[in-house]
């Protein structure tokens, strides 16, 4: 069960346009300690800007602890890490990768969280990597994603999680325990009136926590389930939960990628479309730019924002982090944002769209589906997942 805490302030941040200025401002306010965990930290204009803010913090005596995934952060290691280390930022690399990622299970266990904690008083959790929102040769609109800025009692589990992973990776990296105190305590005084919970997925105590949070919410839904997810390839339990909700009269809406950066997975996801449409689930593909969001709203009250995709690699392998909110006003804001994006940038798919596909397109979709299933099986996960 999710452990909700009352008395929080939770602010929704849309895309990097809102997220990065807020993040830089928080880093520039820091007086004691910063934890930053991320998957991608690119040496582009955005990455250099955040790196410079971290350097400024270290220069004024802030303890800056930065953790970046070894696969997603390969460019970071080559281009940004040396200068950050020289300027007093402490850096740990999660599972350094010197060659292409294989299907061996331990190599697929990545750090996919996007979590920042500043002075134990405020935190950011979401799906936004440290990377430019725009590509010079890409769509005219920014990458579509969300994060939240939080304050209040929820800081306790967020900070504890950041400290625990830092200590663990320090021991793994140096084969000795870190005895250096981890500074600023969590400031858990009430900051608002929102009930919220911090939910992580790891390989020990919380292997199914995020998936179960989704399943519990979908299982209790009575009116509407809206999910926007970048990489959507759910297992049997999740698919069945969506179908069961639709069959008891819940309107189930899925907003998925139309402009993808992983064509194989996008084609594999499309193989599930006929099954979902047959059971009355509405499908939208986002065409305005690359959809990178991992959010949901259920019955206009339960909402989640985080890093976890709905596929085996996120739900069963990667370290992920989501904030779950039980609040009508917050859920209404996220639902309205999703509605605007669906109206402006998405196309609803119909069963007739599938029937119009050529045999070659259907064969590509079917083959992609089988390849992704095989990859999941080779990684050691199958059956109901």
mmCIF file of C-alpha atoms in Angstrom:
data_model
loop_
_atom_site.group_PDB
_atom_site.id
_atom_site.type_symbol
_atom_site.label_atom_id
_atom_site.label_comp_id
_atom_site.label_asym_id
_atom_site.label_seq_id
_atom_site.Cartn_x
_atom_site.Cartn_y
_atom_site.Cartn_z
ATOM 1 C CA UNK A 1 0.000 0.000 0.000
ATOM 2 C CA UNK A 2 1.090 3.566 -0.719
ATOM 3 C CA UNK A 3 2.002 5.638 2.330
ATOM 4 C CA UNK A 4 0.381 9.033 1.770
ATOM 5 C CA UNK A 5 1.469 12.081 3.763
ATOM 6 C CA UNK A 6 -0.686 15.166 4.216
ATOM 7 C CA UNK A 7 0.412 18.798 4.281
ATOM 8 C CA UNK A 8 2.421 19.006 1.059
ATOM 9 C CA UNK A 9 2.771 21.636 -1.635
ATOM 10 C CA UNK A 10 2.993 20.040 -5.096
ATOM 11 C CA UNK A 11 3.464 22.192 -8.191
ATOM 12 C CA UNK A 12 3.156 20.786 -11.707
ATOM 13 C CA UNK A 13 5.922 21.749 -14.153
ATOM 14 C CA UNK A 14 5.313 21.309 -17.877
ATOM 15 C CA UNK A 15 8.264 20.612 -20.160
ATOM 16 C CA UNK A 16 11.772 21.902 -19.727
ATOM 17 C CA UNK A 17 10.516 25.451 -20.279
ATOM 18 C CA UNK A 18 9.111 25.445 -16.747
ATOM 19 C CA UNK A 19 11.342 22.816 -15.178
ATOM 20 C CA UNK A 20 14.858 24.063 -15.914
ATOM 21 C CA UNK A 21 14.413 27.659 -14.684
ATOM 22 C CA UNK A 22 12.842 26.332 -11.468
ATOM 23 C CA UNK A 23 15.663 23.816 -11.042
ATOM 24 C CA UNK A 24 18.386 26.423 -11.603
ATOM 25 C CA UNK A 25 16.739 28.797 -9.129
ATOM 26 C CA UNK A 26 16.592 26.051 -6.472
ATOM 27 C CA UNK A 27 20.251 25.143 -7.032
ATOM 28 C CA UNK A 28 21.217 28.817 -6.758
ATOM 29 C CA UNK A 29 19.303 29.055 -3.442
ATOM 30 C CA UNK A 30 21.059 25.999 -1.982
ATOM 31 C CA UNK A 31 23.072 26.597 1.170
ATOM 32 C CA UNK A 32 23.983 23.116 2.401
ATOM 33 C CA UNK A 33 23.421 20.095 0.186
ATOM 34 C CA UNK A 34 22.166 19.019 -3.241
ATOM 35 C CA UNK A 35 21.369 15.501 -4.435
ATOM 36 C CA UNK A 36 20.733 15.116 -8.162
ATOM 37 C CA UNK A 37 19.945 11.749 -9.771
ATOM 38 C CA UNK A 38 19.428 11.472 -13.515
ATOM 39 C CA UNK A 39 19.532 9.204 -16.519
ATOM 40 C CA UNK A 40 20.658 11.650 -19.250
ATOM 41 C CA UNK A 41 22.774 14.755 -18.616
ATOM 42 C CA UNK A 42 23.715 16.082 -22.048
ATOM 43 C CA UNK A 43 26.608 18.492 -22.708
ATOM 44 C CA UNK A 44 24.277 20.806 -24.639
ATOM 45 C CA UNK A 45 23.158 24.319 -23.707
ATOM 46 C CA UNK A 46 20.758 23.048 -21.049
ATOM 47 C CA UNK A 47 23.255 20.598 -19.582
ATOM 48 C CA UNK A 48 26.021 23.194 -19.449
ATOM 49 C CA UNK A 49 23.658 25.633 -17.739
ATOM 50 C CA UNK A 50 22.702 23.149 -15.003
ATOM 51 C CA UNK A 51 26.347 22.073 -14.636
ATOM 52 C CA UNK A 52 27.365 25.712 -14.170
ATOM 53 C CA UNK A 53 24.719 26.128 -11.445
ATOM 54 C CA UNK A 54 26.079 23.049 -9.653
ATOM 55 C CA UNK A 55 29.614 24.458 -9.901
ATOM 56 C CA UNK A 56 28.447 27.773 -8.416
ATOM 57 C CA UNK A 57 26.843 25.908 -5.534
ATOM 58 C CA UNK A 58 30.004 23.893 -4.856
ATOM 59 C CA UNK A 59 32.077 27.098 -4.971
ATOM 60 C CA UNK A 60 30.056 28.634 -2.128
ATOM 61 C CA UNK A 61 30.489 25.517 0.021
ATOM 62 C CA UNK A 62 27.371 23.493 -0.817
ATOM 63 C CA UNK A 63 27.878 19.717 -0.743
ATOM 64 C CA UNK A 64 26.830 18.736 -4.280
ATOM 65 C CA UNK A 65 26.246 15.012 -4.917
ATOM 66 C CA UNK A 66 25.485 14.160 -8.532
ATOM 67 C CA UNK A 67 24.596 10.649 -9.743
ATOM 68 C CA UNK A 68 24.212 9.887 -13.461
ATOM 69 C CA UNK A 69 23.480 6.615 -15.218
ATOM 70 C CA UNK A 70 26.471 5.071 -16.991
ATOM 71 C CA UNK A 71 24.584 4.299 -20.194
ATOM 72 C CA UNK A 72 22.309 7.315 -20.515
ATOM 73 C CA UNK A 73 25.104 9.599 -19.313
ATOM 74 C CA UNK A 74 27.937 8.501 -21.600
ATOM 75 C CA UNK A 75 28.257 11.976 -23.126
ATOM 76 C CA UNK A 76 28.215 13.483 -19.637
ATOM 77 C CA UNK A 77 31.154 11.320 -18.551
ATOM 78 C CA UNK A 78 33.205 12.385 -21.560
ATOM 79 C CA UNK A 79 32.378 16.080 -21.696
ATOM 80 C CA UNK A 80 31.021 17.457 -18.402
ATOM 81 C CA UNK A 81 32.210 15.249 -15.567
ATOM 82 C CA UNK A 82 35.938 16.226 -15.577
ATOM 83 C CA UNK A 83 35.210 19.924 -15.053
ATOM 84 C CA UNK A 84 32.543 19.263 -12.421
ATOM 85 C CA UNK A 85 34.985 17.125 -10.441
ATOM 86 C CA UNK A 86 37.664 19.808 -10.714
ATOM 87 C CA UNK A 87 35.199 22.350 -9.320
ATOM 88 C CA UNK A 88 34.239 20.381 -6.240
ATOM 89 C CA UNK A 89 31.117 18.509 -7.357
ATOM 90 C CA UNK A 90 31.032 14.890 -6.141
ATOM 91 C CA UNK A 91 30.012 12.551 -8.988
ATOM 92 C CA UNK A 92 29.064 8.879 -8.995
ATOM 93 C CA UNK A 93 28.279 6.929 -12.183
ATOM 94 C CA UNK A 94 25.626 4.242 -11.888
ATOM 95 C CA UNK A 95 26.803 1.080 -13.684
ATOM 96 C CA UNK A 96 29.438 2.516 -16.045
ATOM 97 C CA UNK A 97 29.081 1.146 -19.570
ATOM 98 C CA UNK A 98 32.103 0.902 -21.844
ATOM 99 C CA UNK A 99 30.333 -0.932 -24.661
ATOM 100 C CA UNK A 100 26.864 -1.259 -26.161
ATOM 101 C CA UNK A 101 24.094 -2.230 -23.773
ATOM 102 C CA UNK A 102 23.418 -5.963 -23.825
ATOM 103 C CA UNK A 103 20.312 -7.942 -22.866
ATOM 104 C CA UNK A 104 21.983 -9.328 -19.760
ATOM 105 C CA UNK A 105 19.685 -8.495 -16.891
ATOM 106 C CA UNK A 106 22.231 -6.710 -14.698
ATOM 107 C CA UNK A 107 23.194 -4.385 -17.584
ATOM 108 C CA UNK A 108 19.550 -3.436 -18.122
ATOM 109 C CA UNK A 109 19.174 -2.314 -14.502
ATOM 110 C CA UNK A 110 19.625 1.378 -15.102
ATOM 111 C CA UNK A 111 19.217 4.520 -13.000
ATOM 112 C CA UNK A 112 16.201 6.047 -14.735
ATOM 113 C CA UNK A 113 15.043 8.322 -11.885
ATOM 114 C CA UNK A 114 15.004 12.093 -12.228
ATOM 115 C CA UNK A 115 15.146 13.296 -8.632
ATOM 116 C CA UNK A 116 16.685 16.456 -7.144
ATOM 117 C CA UNK A 117 16.687 17.333 -3.427
ATOM 118 C CA UNK A 118 17.935 20.747 -2.285
ATOM 119 C CA UNK A 119 18.787 21.436 1.385
ATOM 120 C CA UNK A 120 16.213 18.868 2.478
ATOM 121 C CA UNK A 121 13.557 21.575 1.962
ATOM 122 C CA UNK A 122 12.432 21.110 -1.648
ATOM 123 C CA UNK A 123 12.591 18.427 -4.301
ATOM 124 C CA UNK A 124 11.880 17.795 -7.953
ATOM 125 C CA UNK A 125 10.585 14.460 -9.268
ATOM 126 C CA UNK A 126 9.536 13.670 -12.822
ATOM 127 C CA UNK A 127 10.456 12.389 -16.223
ATOM 128 C CA UNK A 128 12.540 15.273 -17.582
ATOM 129 C CA UNK A 129 16.158 14.514 -18.447
ATOM 130 C CA UNK A 130 18.779 17.263 -18.453
ATOM 131 C CA UNK A 131 18.765 17.838 -22.187
ATOM 132 C CA UNK A 132 17.607 20.574 -24.562
ATOM 133 C CA UNK A 133 13.861 20.517 -25.166
ATOM 134 C CA UNK A 134 14.329 21.298 -28.845
ATOM 135 C CA UNK A 135 16.322 19.608 -31.615
ATOM 136 C CA UNK A 136 17.608 21.748 -34.479
ATOM 137 C CA UNK A 137 16.278 19.252 -37.031
ATOM 138 C CA UNK A 138 13.231 18.181 -35.008
ATOM 139 C CA UNK A 139 9.658 19.395 -34.472
ATOM 140 C CA UNK A 140 8.977 23.059 -33.773
ATOM 141 C CA UNK A 141 7.468 22.232 -30.373
ATOM 142 C CA UNK A 142 9.389 21.145 -27.270
ATOM 143 C CA UNK A 143 9.643 17.583 -26.053
ATOM 144 C CA UNK A 144 6.437 16.924 -24.088
ATOM 145 C CA UNK A 145 7.103 15.964 -20.449
ATOM 146 C CA UNK A 146 6.291 16.740 -16.813
ATOM 147 C CA UNK A 147 7.876 17.068 -13.380
ATOM 148 C CA UNK A 148 6.682 18.242 -9.970
ATOM 149 C CA UNK A 149 8.239 20.555 -7.395
ATOM 150 C CA UNK A 150 7.371 19.412 -3.872
ATOM 151 C CA UNK A 151 7.714 20.665 -0.310
ATOM 152 C CA UNK A 152 6.424 19.325 2.992
ATOM 153 C CA UNK A 153 6.379 15.962 4.768
ATOM 154 C CA UNK A 154 6.965 14.067 1.508
ATOM 155 C CA UNK A 155 10.563 15.356 1.667
ATOM 156 C CA UNK A 156 11.353 12.706 4.309
ATOM 157 C CA UNK A 157 11.091 9.638 2.030
ATOM 158 C CA UNK A 158 12.534 11.483 -0.966
ATOM 159 C CA UNK A 159 15.651 12.566 0.923
ATOM 160 C CA UNK A 160 16.011 9.173 2.614
ATOM 161 C CA UNK A 161 15.889 7.464 -0.782
ATOM 162 C CA UNK A 162 18.554 9.793 -2.215
ATOM 163 C CA UNK A 163 20.820 9.258 0.795
ATOM 164 C CA UNK A 164 20.387 5.490 0.697
ATOM 165 C CA UNK A 165 21.252 5.203 -2.990
ATOM 166 C CA UNK A 166 24.271 7.518 -2.588
ATOM 167 C CA UNK A 167 25.630 5.387 0.257
ATOM 168 C CA UNK A 168 24.984 2.176 -1.674
ATOM 169 C CA UNK A 169 26.691 3.352 -4.841
ATOM 170 C CA UNK A 170 29.596 4.817 -2.852
ATOM 171 C CA UNK A 171 30.185 1.407 -1.299
ATOM 172 C CA UNK A 172 29.885 -0.385 -4.650
ATOM 173 C CA UNK A 173 32.233 2.098 -6.329
ATOM 174 C CA UNK A 174 34.937 2.264 -3.652
ATOM 175 C CA UNK A 175 34.313 -0.940 -1.660
ATOM 176 C CA UNK A 176 34.169 1.012 1.560
ATOM 177 C CA UNK A 177 31.399 2.628 3.499
ATOM 178 C CA UNK A 178 31.025 6.360 3.342
ATOM 179 C CA UNK A 179 31.337 7.773 6.862
ATOM 180 C CA UNK A 180 30.869 11.353 5.742
ATOM 181 C CA UNK A 181 27.628 12.668 7.230
ATOM 182 C CA UNK A 182 24.854 13.403 4.762
ATOM 183 C CA UNK A 183 23.999 16.927 5.787
ATOM 184 C CA UNK A 184 20.695 18.774 5.658
ATOM 185 C CA UNK A 185 17.798 16.962 7.386
ATOM 186 C CA UNK A 186 14.414 16.806 5.700
ATOM 187 C CA UNK A 187 12.211 19.792 6.441
ATOM 188 C CA UNK A 188 8.870 18.094 6.981
ATOM 189 C CA UNK A 189 6.739 20.955 8.277
ATOM 190 C CA UNK A 190 3.416 21.370 6.497
ATOM 191 C CA UNK A 191 3.808 23.420 3.326
ATOM 192 C CA UNK A 192 0.362 22.972 1.801
ATOM 193 C CA UNK A 193 -2.756 20.824 1.994
ATOM 194 C CA UNK A 194 -2.048 18.080 -0.563
ATOM 195 C CA UNK A 195 -1.845 14.359 0.232
ATOM 196 C CA UNK A 196 1.053 12.842 -1.663
ATOM 197 C CA UNK A 197 3.342 9.822 -1.649
ATOM 198 C CA UNK A 198 6.801 9.077 -3.014
ATOM 199 C CA UNK A 199 6.952 5.690 -4.732
ATOM 200 C CA UNK A 200 10.143 4.063 -6.003
ATOM 201 C CA UNK A 201 10.971 0.929 -7.945
ATOM 202 C CA UNK A 202 14.200 -0.846 -7.088
ATOM 203 C CA UNK A 203 15.546 -4.380 -7.114
ATOM 204 C CA UNK A 204 15.093 -5.120 -3.419
ATOM 205 C CA UNK A 205 12.161 -3.975 -1.289
ATOM 206 C CA UNK A 206 10.085 -2.150 -3.890
ATOM 207 C CA UNK A 207 10.266 -4.290 -7.025
ATOM 208 C CA UNK A 208 6.590 -3.822 -7.963
ATOM 209 C CA UNK A 209 5.668 -0.673 -6.041
ATOM 210 C CA UNK A 210 4.986 1.640 -8.991
ATOM 211 C CA UNK A 211 3.170 -1.015 -11.013
ATOM 212 C CA UNK A 212 1.000 -1.896 -8.019
ATOM 213 C CA UNK A 213 0.186 1.768 -7.437
ATOM 214 C CA UNK A 214 -1.126 2.009 -11.004
ATOM 215 C CA UNK A 215 -3.027 -1.277 -10.735
ATOM 216 C CA UNK A 216 -4.698 -0.289 -7.464
ATOM 217 C CA UNK A 217 -5.829 3.037 -8.932
ATOM 218 C CA UNK A 218 -7.090 1.476 -12.175
ATOM 219 C CA UNK A 219 -8.800 -1.326 -10.237
ATOM 220 C CA UNK A 220 -10.766 1.154 -8.133
ATOM 221 C CA UNK A 221 -11.560 3.583 -10.990
ATOM 222 C CA UNK A 222 -15.230 4.376 -11.511
ATOM 223 C CA UNK A 223 -15.301 7.125 -14.148
ATOM 224 C CA UNK A 224 -12.080 7.807 -16.053
ATOM 225 C CA UNK A 225 -8.490 6.647 -16.461
ATOM 226 C CA UNK A 226 -6.163 8.840 -18.517
ATOM 227 C CA UNK A 227 -2.577 7.679 -19.050
ATOM 228 C CA UNK A 228 0.121 9.488 -21.023
ATOM 229 C CA UNK A 229 3.192 7.316 -21.393
ATOM 230 C CA UNK A 230 6.191 7.472 -23.661
ATOM 231 C CA UNK A 231 7.184 3.817 -23.864
ATOM 232 C CA UNK A 232 4.065 1.735 -23.417
ATOM 233 C CA UNK A 233 4.322 -2.053 -23.544
ATOM 234 C CA UNK A 234 2.358 -3.342 -20.534
ATOM 235 C CA UNK A 235 2.326 -6.914 -19.309
ATOM 236 C CA UNK A 236 -0.751 -9.080 -18.959
ATOM 237 C CA UNK A 237 -1.806 -7.831 -15.524
ATOM 238 C CA UNK A 238 -1.716 -4.219 -16.640
ATOM 239 C CA UNK A 239 -3.491 -4.861 -19.943
ATOM 240 C CA UNK A 240 -6.195 -6.832 -18.158
ATOM 241 C CA UNK A 241 -6.681 -4.089 -15.575
ATOM 242 C CA UNK A 242 -7.293 -1.542 -18.338
ATOM 243 C CA UNK A 243 -9.724 -3.850 -20.139
ATOM 244 C CA UNK A 244 -11.576 -4.668 -16.919
ATOM 245 C CA UNK A 245 -11.977 -0.946 -16.207
ATOM 246 C CA UNK A 246 -13.323 -0.272 -19.706
ATOM 247 C CA UNK A 247 -15.764 -3.178 -19.463
ATOM 248 C CA UNK A 248 -17.260 -1.857 -16.217
ATOM 249 C CA UNK A 249 -17.969 1.492 -17.885
ATOM 250 C CA UNK A 250 -14.820 3.482 -17.079
ATOM 251 C CA UNK A 251 -13.597 5.682 -19.925
ATOM 252 C CA UNK A 252 -10.000 4.617 -20.511
ATOM 253 C CA UNK A 253 -7.830 6.997 -22.561
ATOM 254 C CA UNK A 254 -4.229 6.310 -23.593
ATOM 255 C CA UNK A 255 -1.991 9.077 -24.969
ATOM 256 C CA UNK A 256 1.053 7.456 -26.571
ATOM 257 C CA UNK A 257 3.988 8.354 -28.781
ATOM 258 C CA UNK A 258 3.403 9.208 -32.408
ATOM 259 C CA UNK A 259 6.862 10.708 -32.970
ATOM 260 C CA UNK A 260 9.231 8.214 -31.398
ATOM 261 C CA UNK A 261 12.953 7.899 -30.882
ATOM 262 C CA UNK A 262 12.806 4.092 -30.619
ATOM 263 C CA UNK A 263 10.949 2.846 -33.733
ATOM 264 C CA UNK A 264 11.088 -0.812 -32.687
ATOM 265 C CA UNK A 265 9.248 -0.197 -29.437
ATOM 266 C CA UNK A 266 6.772 2.180 -31.083
ATOM 267 C CA UNK A 267 5.849 -0.456 -33.685
ATOM 268 C CA UNK A 268 5.610 -3.110 -30.967
ATOM 269 C CA UNK A 269 3.200 -0.919 -28.987
ATOM 270 C CA UNK A 270 1.003 -0.515 -32.057
ATOM 271 C CA UNK A 271 0.533 -4.270 -32.165
ATOM 272 C CA UNK A 272 -1.554 -3.865 -28.998
ATOM 273 C CA UNK A 273 -3.892 -1.263 -30.525
ATOM 274 C CA UNK A 274 -6.504 -3.652 -32.014
ATOM 275 C CA UNK A 275 -6.838 -5.441 -28.669
ATOM 276 C CA UNK A 276 -7.372 -2.205 -26.768
ATOM 277 C CA UNK A 277 -9.773 -0.700 -29.308
ATOM 278 C CA UNK A 278 -11.822 -3.905 -29.386
ATOM 279 C CA UNK A 279 -12.477 -3.403 -25.684
ATOM 280 C CA UNK A 280 -13.484 0.244 -26.007
ATOM 281 C CA UNK A 281 -10.228 1.879 -24.920
ATOM 282 C CA UNK A 282 -9.561 5.212 -26.656
ATOM 283 C CA UNK A 283 -6.100 5.660 -28.200
ATOM 284 C CA UNK A 284 -4.360 8.904 -29.088
ATOM 285 C CA UNK A 285 -0.941 9.307 -30.696
ATOM 286 C CA UNK A 286 0.933 12.522 -29.949
ATOM 287 C CA UNK A 287 2.257 14.038 -33.189
ATOM 288 C CA UNK A 288 3.281 17.568 -32.195
ATOM 289 C CA UNK A 289 6.708 16.553 -30.863
ATOM 290 C CA UNK A 290 8.283 13.674 -28.982
ATOM 291 C CA UNK A 291 6.086 12.529 -26.083
ATOM 292 C CA UNK A 292 8.307 11.698 -23.105
ATOM 293 C CA UNK A 293 5.716 12.025 -20.305
ATOM 294 C CA UNK A 294 4.912 9.342 -17.727
ATOM 295 C CA UNK A 295 1.770 10.607 -15.998
ATOM 296 C CA UNK A 296 -1.783 9.526 -15.234
ATOM 297 C CA UNK A 297 -5.047 10.824 -13.768
ATOM 298 C CA UNK A 298 -7.778 8.569 -12.367
ATOM 299 C CA UNK A 299 -11.300 9.740 -11.483
ATOM 300 C CA UNK A 300 -10.216 13.371 -11.303
ATOM 301 C CA UNK A 301 -8.419 12.867 -7.981
ATOM 302 C CA UNK A 302 -5.588 10.300 -8.124
ATOM 303 C CA UNK A 303 -2.617 11.428 -10.192
ATOM 304 C CA UNK A 304 0.986 10.416 -10.719
ATOM 305 C CA UNK A 305 4.024 12.124 -12.251
ATOM 306 C CA UNK A 306 7.365 10.408 -12.525
ATOM 307 C CA UNK A 307 10.022 8.604 -14.504
ATOM 308 C CA UNK A 308 8.449 5.170 -14.909
ATOM 309 C CA UNK A 309 7.308 4.026 -18.320
ATOM 310 C CA UNK A 310 4.750 1.257 -18.528
ATOM 311 C CA UNK A 311 6.938 -1.455 -19.927
ATOM 312 C CA UNK A 312 9.015 -4.292 -18.510
ATOM 313 C CA UNK A 313 12.243 -2.322 -18.528
ATOM 314 C CA UNK A 314 10.828 0.416 -16.262
ATOM 315 C CA UNK A 315 8.425 -1.644 -14.172
ATOM 316 C CA UNK A 316 10.761 -4.603 -13.611
ATOM 317 C CA UNK A 317 14.366 -3.491 -14.135
ATOM 318 C CA UNK A 318 15.206 0.217 -13.841
ATOM 319 C CA UNK A 319 15.365 2.321 -10.694
ATOM 320 C CA UNK A 320 12.371 4.644 -11.024
ATOM 321 C CA UNK A 321 10.621 7.274 -8.914
ATOM 322 C CA UNK A 322 7.086 8.682 -9.080
ATOM 323 C CA UNK A 323 5.072 11.057 -6.947
ATOM 324 C CA UNK A 324 1.454 9.994 -6.426
ATOM 325 C CA UNK A 325 -1.027 12.725 -5.497
ATOM 326 C CA UNK A 326 -4.481 12.382 -3.955
ATOM 327 C CA UNK A 327 -5.918 15.831 -4.588
ATOM 328 C CA UNK A 328 -8.739 17.087 -6.817
ATOM 329 C CA UNK A 329 -7.164 20.453 -7.672
ATOM 330 C CA UNK A 330 -3.791 19.000 -8.663
ATOM 331 C CA UNK A 331 -5.448 16.201 -10.657
ATOM 332 C CA UNK A 332 -7.671 18.729 -12.417
ATOM 333 C CA UNK A 333 -4.632 20.784 -13.442
ATOM 334 C CA UNK A 334 -2.833 17.776 -14.870
ATOM 335 C CA UNK A 335 -6.013 16.532 -16.580
ATOM 336 C CA UNK A 336 -6.550 19.952 -18.177
ATOM 337 C CA UNK A 337 -2.955 20.015 -19.401
ATOM 338 C CA UNK A 338 -3.369 16.579 -20.967
ATOM 339 C CA UNK A 339 -6.627 17.660 -22.606
ATOM 340 C CA UNK A 340 -4.935 20.700 -24.146
ATOM 341 C CA UNK A 341 -2.114 18.618 -25.561
ATOM 342 C CA UNK A 342 -4.483 15.969 -26.926
ATOM 343 C CA UNK A 343 -6.532 18.690 -28.600
ATOM 344 C CA UNK A 344 -3.559 20.555 -30.053
ATOM 345 C CA UNK A 345 -1.112 17.804 -30.843
ATOM 346 C CA UNK A 346 -2.645 14.324 -30.889
ATOM 347 C CA UNK A 347 -4.656 12.198 -33.305
ATOM 348 C CA UNK A 348 -7.275 9.737 -32.099
ATOM 349 C CA UNK A 349 -7.010 6.327 -33.730
ATOM 350 C CA UNK A 350 -9.982 4.246 -34.864
ATOM 351 C CA UNK A 351 -10.306 0.549 -35.697
ATOM 352 C CA UNK A 352 -10.628 1.547 -39.346
ATOM 353 C CA UNK A 353 -7.117 3.080 -39.192
ATOM 354 C CA UNK A 354 -5.689 -0.344 -38.391
ATOM 355 C CA UNK A 355 -7.685 -2.028 -41.135
ATOM 356 C CA UNK A 356 -6.270 0.417 -43.691
ATOM 357 C CA UNK A 357 -2.671 -0.557 -42.922
ATOM 358 C CA UNK A 358 -0.892 -2.463 -45.653
ATOM 359 C CA UNK A 359 0.195 -6.053 -45.137
ATOM 360 C CA UNK A 360 3.797 -4.844 -44.980
ATOM 361 C CA UNK A 361 2.991 -2.381 -42.182
ATOM 362 C CA UNK A 362 1.104 -5.032 -40.246
ATOM 363 C CA UNK A 363 3.984 -7.466 -40.680
ATOM 364 C CA UNK A 364 6.444 -4.847 -39.373
ATOM 365 C CA UNK A 365 4.245 -4.239 -36.338
ATOM 366 C CA UNK A 366 3.869 -7.956 -35.628
ATOM 367 C CA UNK A 367 7.614 -8.588 -36.031
ATOM 368 C CA UNK A 368 8.479 -5.665 -33.730
ATOM 369 C CA UNK A 369 6.093 -7.007 -31.112
ATOM 370 C CA UNK A 370 7.727 -10.444 -31.215
ATOM 371 C CA UNK A 371 11.247 -8.982 -31.022
ATOM 372 C CA UNK A 372 10.406 -6.875 -27.958
ATOM 373 C CA UNK A 373 8.735 -9.858 -26.292
ATOM 374 C CA UNK A 374 11.831 -11.940 -27.034
ATOM 375 C CA UNK A 375 14.087 -9.244 -25.568
ATOM 376 C CA UNK A 376 12.001 -9.204 -22.369
ATOM 377 C CA UNK A 377 12.202 -12.986 -22.190
ATOM 378 C CA UNK A 378 15.978 -12.998 -22.721
ATOM 379 C CA UNK A 379 16.318 -10.476 -19.934
ATOM 380 C CA UNK A 380 14.651 -13.025 -17.677
ATOM 381 C CA UNK A 381 11.099 -11.703 -17.451
ATOM 382 C CA UNK A 382 8.070 -13.356 -18.952
ATOM 383 C CA UNK A 383 4.754 -14.861 -17.931
ATOM 384 C CA UNK A 384 2.284 -12.382 -16.495
ATOM 385 C CA UNK A 385 4.826 -9.569 -17.011
#
